[in-house]
Short mmCIF file of C-alpha atoms in Angstrom, two decimals:
data_model
loop_
_atom_site.label_atom_id
_atom_site.label_comp_id
_atom_site.label_asym_id
_atom_site.label_seq_id
_atom_site.Cartn_x
_atom_site.Cartn_y
_atom_site.Cartn_z
CA MET M 1 -75.45 -54.52 8.13
CA ASN M 2 -76.32 -51.52 10.27
CA ILE M 3 -75.69 -49.87 13.64
CA GLU M 4 -78.72 -51.56 15.19
CA GLN M 5 -77.33 -55.00 14.35
CA PHE M 6 -73.95 -54.03 15.82
CA THR M 7 -75.71 -52.94 19.01
CA HIS M 8 -77.51 -56.29 19.20
CA ILE M 9 -74.47 -58.51 18.75
CA VAL M 10 -72.36 -56.48 21.19
CA GLU M 11 -75.06 -56.66 23.88
CA VAL M 12 -75.61 -60.41 23.38
CA ALA M 13 -71.86 -60.97 23.60
CA ARG M 14 -71.71 -58.92 26.80
CA THR M 15 -74.67 -60.59 28.55
CA LYS M 16 -74.29 -64.06 26.97
CA SER M 17 -78.06 -64.13 26.60
CA PHE M 18 -80.53 -63.20 23.86
CA PHE M 19 -83.23 -62.76 26.51
CA THR M 20 -81.18 -60.42 28.73
CA ALA M 21 -79.89 -58.46 25.75
CA ALA M 22 -83.42 -57.94 24.47
CA LYS M 23 -84.55 -56.79 27.92
CA ASN M 24 -81.67 -54.33 28.24
CA LEU M 25 -82.28 -52.90 24.77
CA HIS M 26 -86.08 -52.75 25.25
CA VAL M 27 -86.86 -54.94 22.24
CA THR M 28 -88.35 -58.41 21.88
CA GLN M 29 -86.15 -61.49 21.90
CA SER M 30 -87.50 -62.48 18.49
CA ALA M 31 -86.48 -59.08 17.10
CA ILE M 32 -82.89 -59.57 18.28
CA SER M 33 -82.80 -63.14 17.00
CA ARG M 34 -84.07 -62.00 13.60
CA SER M 35 -81.61 -59.07 13.47
CA ILE M 36 -78.60 -61.23 14.30
CA GLY M 37 -79.79 -64.00 11.98
CA ASN M 38 -79.97 -61.56 9.07
CA LEU M 39 -76.45 -60.30 9.85
CA GLU M 40 -75.09 -63.86 10.03
CA ASN M 41 -76.68 -64.64 6.65
CA GLU M 42 -75.16 -61.50 5.15
CA LEU M 43 -71.69 -62.29 6.49
CA GLY M 44 -71.91 -66.02 5.88
CA ILE M 45 -70.66 -66.95 9.36
CA LYS M 46 -72.09 -67.98 12.72
CA LEU M 47 -71.54 -65.28 15.34
CA PHE M 48 -72.77 -67.15 18.42
CA ASN M 49 -72.94 -70.68 19.75
CA ARG M 50 -75.26 -71.93 22.47
CA SER M 51 -73.71 -73.81 25.40
CA ARG M 52 -74.44 -74.75 29.00
CA ASN M 53 -72.89 -71.42 29.98
CA GLY M 54 -75.32 -69.53 27.77
CA THR M 55 -74.77 -67.87 24.41
CA VAL M 56 -71.06 -67.51 23.65
CA VAL M 57 -69.27 -65.81 20.81
CA SER M 58 -68.04 -68.14 18.10
CA GLU M 59 -64.41 -68.21 17.01
CA GLU M 60 -65.34 -66.52 13.72
CA GLY M 61 -67.46 -63.92 15.49
CA GLU M 62 -64.84 -62.65 17.95
CA SER M 63 -63.11 -60.21 15.58
CA ILE M 64 -66.45 -59.10 14.09
CA ILE M 65 -67.94 -58.25 17.48
CA LYS M 66 -64.73 -56.50 18.58
CA LYS M 67 -64.87 -54.26 15.51
CA ALA M 68 -68.61 -53.70 15.98
CA ASN M 69 -67.94 -52.50 19.53
CA GLU M 70 -65.23 -50.12 18.29
CA ILE M 71 -67.68 -48.72 15.73
CA LEU M 72 -70.33 -48.14 18.41
CA ILE M 73 -67.80 -46.28 20.55
CA LYS M 74 -66.93 -44.01 17.62
CA VAL M 75 -70.61 -43.42 16.89
CA GLN M 76 -71.15 -42.35 20.51
CA GLU M 77 -68.15 -39.99 20.29
CA ILE M 78 -69.66 -38.42 17.16
CA LYS M 79 -72.99 -37.90 18.94
CA GLU M 80 -71.24 -36.25 21.88
CA ASP M 81 -69.24 -33.96 19.57
CA VAL M 82 -72.45 -32.89 17.82
CA LEU M 83 -74.08 -32.06 21.16
CA VAL M 84 -71.10 -29.92 22.16
CA HIS M 85 -71.16 -28.04 18.84
CA LYS M 86 -74.90 -27.47 19.06
CA ALA M 87 -74.55 -26.15 22.60
CA VAL M 88 -72.12 -23.37 21.64
CA LEU M 89 -72.73 -22.89 17.93
CA HIS M 90 -74.72 -19.68 18.26
CA ASP M 91 -73.69 -18.67 21.77
CA GLU M 92 -72.00 -15.51 22.92
CA ILE M 93 -68.94 -15.57 25.17
CA ARG M 94 -68.02 -12.54 27.27
CA ILE M 95 -64.37 -12.29 28.25
CA ALA M 96 -62.61 -9.65 30.31
CA ALA M 97 -58.84 -9.45 30.69
CA SER M 98 -56.52 -7.27 32.69
CA PRO M 99 -54.09 -4.91 30.91
CA GLY M 100 -51.11 -6.78 29.53
CA LEU M 101 -52.89 -10.10 29.30
CA PHE M 102 -55.50 -8.44 27.08
CA SER M 103 -52.98 -8.03 24.26
CA SER M 104 -50.58 -10.89 24.98
CA ILE M 105 -52.83 -13.93 25.48
CA LEU M 106 -56.23 -13.24 23.91
CA PRO M 107 -55.50 -12.54 20.21
CA LYS M 108 -54.01 -15.95 19.34
CA THR M 109 -56.46 -17.77 21.61
CA ILE M 110 -59.50 -16.15 20.03
CA ALA M 111 -58.17 -16.72 16.51
CA SER M 112 -57.72 -20.42 17.24
CA PHE M 113 -61.17 -20.68 18.84
CA ASN M 114 -62.86 -18.98 15.87
CA LYS M 115 -61.50 -21.61 13.51
CA ASP M 116 -63.39 -24.33 15.41
CA PHE M 117 -66.46 -22.25 16.31
CA PRO M 118 -66.87 -19.56 13.62
CA TYR M 119 -70.46 -18.69 14.59
CA VAL M 120 -69.78 -17.98 18.25
CA LYS M 121 -69.82 -14.28 19.06
CA ILE M 122 -66.97 -13.24 21.36
CA GLN M 123 -67.16 -10.01 23.31
CA VAL M 124 -63.79 -8.96 24.69
CA MET M 125 -63.12 -6.08 27.09
CA GLU M 126 -60.20 -4.74 29.06
CA ARG M 127 -60.85 -4.43 32.78
CA SER M 128 -58.95 -3.99 36.01
CA ASN M 129 -58.59 -7.03 38.23
CA GLN M 130 -61.14 -5.70 40.72
CA ASP M 131 -63.64 -4.91 37.95
CA ILE M 132 -63.24 -8.44 36.58
CA GLN M 133 -64.04 -9.89 39.99
CA GLU M 134 -67.12 -7.68 40.35
CA ASP M 135 -68.32 -8.47 36.81
CA LEU M 136 -68.02 -12.20 37.48
CA LEU M 137 -70.07 -11.85 40.66
CA LYS M 138 -72.77 -9.94 38.77
CA ASN M 139 -72.69 -12.41 35.86
CA LYS M 140 -71.71 -9.67 33.42
CA ILE M 141 -68.89 -11.80 31.98
CA ASP M 142 -68.28 -15.51 31.51
CA PHE M 143 -64.50 -15.59 31.89
CA GLY M 144 -61.90 -13.38 33.49
CA ILE M 145 -58.20 -13.51 32.59
CA LEU M 146 -55.89 -11.84 35.07
CA PRO M 147 -52.79 -12.38 37.20
CA ILE M 148 -53.78 -13.77 40.58
CA VAL M 149 -51.73 -12.53 43.49
CA TYR M 150 -54.06 -13.41 46.34
CA PRO M 151 -55.98 -16.64 45.47
CA LYS M 152 -57.75 -16.40 48.85
CA ILE M 153 -59.82 -13.48 47.55
CA TRP M 154 -61.11 -15.64 44.73
CA ILE M 155 -61.62 -18.80 46.76
CA GLU M 156 -63.79 -16.90 49.25
CA ASN M 157 -66.07 -15.85 46.38
CA GLU M 158 -66.23 -19.44 45.10
CA PHE M 159 -64.70 -18.68 41.72
CA ILE M 160 -63.36 -21.52 39.63
CA ILE M 161 -59.66 -20.82 39.09
CA ASP M 162 -57.94 -22.49 36.14
CA PRO M 163 -54.31 -21.39 35.79
CA LEU M 164 -53.20 -20.71 32.23
CA THR M 165 -49.54 -20.24 33.00
CA GLN M 166 -47.14 -19.47 35.82
CA THR M 167 -44.32 -16.98 35.82
CA ASN M 168 -41.83 -15.35 38.14
CA LEU M 169 -42.23 -11.76 39.25
CA LYS M 170 -39.75 -9.53 37.42
CA VAL M 171 -38.47 -6.12 38.44
CA ILE M 172 -37.53 -3.74 35.61
CA VAL M 173 -35.10 -0.95 36.48
CA SER M 174 -33.07 1.68 34.67
CA LYS M 175 -29.61 0.67 33.48
CA ASP M 176 -28.27 3.33 35.85
CA SER M 177 -30.00 1.79 38.86
CA PRO M 178 -27.69 0.51 41.64
CA ILE M 179 -29.39 -2.89 41.42
CA ALA M 180 -29.30 -3.12 37.61
CA ASN M 181 -26.25 -5.39 37.39
CA ARG M 182 -27.23 -7.81 40.12
CA LYS M 183 -28.00 -11.35 39.06
CA MET M 184 -30.50 -11.72 41.87
CA ILE M 185 -32.34 -9.33 44.16
CA THR M 186 -34.40 -9.79 47.30
CA PRO M 187 -37.40 -7.84 48.60
CA TYR M 188 -35.02 -6.02 50.93
CA ASP M 189 -33.15 -4.63 47.89
CA LEU M 190 -36.36 -2.92 46.76
CA ASN M 191 -36.62 -0.82 49.87
CA ASN M 192 -36.99 2.92 49.15
CA HIS M 193 -37.51 2.26 45.41
CA PRO M 194 -40.74 3.56 43.82
CA PHE M 195 -42.97 1.15 41.90
CA VAL M 196 -44.59 1.85 38.53
CA LEU M 197 -47.73 -0.24 38.09
CA TYR M 198 -51.15 -0.12 36.47
CA ASN M 199 -52.93 2.94 37.88
CA ASP M 200 -55.87 1.45 39.75
CA ASN M 201 -56.04 1.85 43.52
CA ARG M 202 -58.48 -1.05 43.79
CA ASP M 203 -56.29 -3.40 41.81
CA ILE M 204 -54.89 -6.48 43.48
CA TYR M 205 -51.41 -5.29 42.61
CA LYS M 206 -51.86 -3.25 45.76
CA ALA M 207 -51.99 -6.52 47.66
CA LEU M 208 -48.66 -7.47 46.11
CA LEU M 209 -47.06 -4.23 47.31
CA ASN M 210 -48.48 -4.72 50.79
CA ASP M 211 -47.09 -8.23 50.82
CA LEU M 212 -43.65 -7.03 49.76
CA ASN M 213 -43.71 -4.32 52.39
CA LYS M 214 -43.85 -7.01 55.06
CA TYR M 215 -40.35 -8.01 53.99
CA ILE M 216 -38.73 -4.70 53.15
CA THR M 217 -39.88 -2.54 56.06
#
């Protein structure tokens, strides 16, 4: 028995016709009849019976054809997996991440990826959020990993945004700060407090501060 024979019996069972099955598979009807006949002789059972409704699966052939179909599905999955591996096997992936995410997310992710695709070259760089956006537009990188504050900026440039995780914004203060012992604070509580952030005037963190200022001024 072989994959070709499994393909023949599954198609005949689906179409209930040797003629239609042969036409769909681009082979002659005699070739399909011979292929299925050889398989029936090998198994010692009759797979199909002819009736007024066409060619129908025999009682003995039902489980055989079901298993043959399952095998064909697995074979197709294997072919698809091979195509995916061939597509990226010797590729190079360029990734840029903003400070913080560069060291917190990428190391474990890259280590896991390298186990599955050891021959893929990965180029990783640390960039500001604005630089990542510009590099994506110029096709200098394939992926950008960064905190998104204003999704509108990215939607307007037709980027594909795939969130990795979501988190709440946290404010870190000195233990001597007047708001240190509060269980919850509001934007109003941040009024007149300086912010310490990544030093990049073009960074989208600036958009976050501008947004907060709408509430605390």
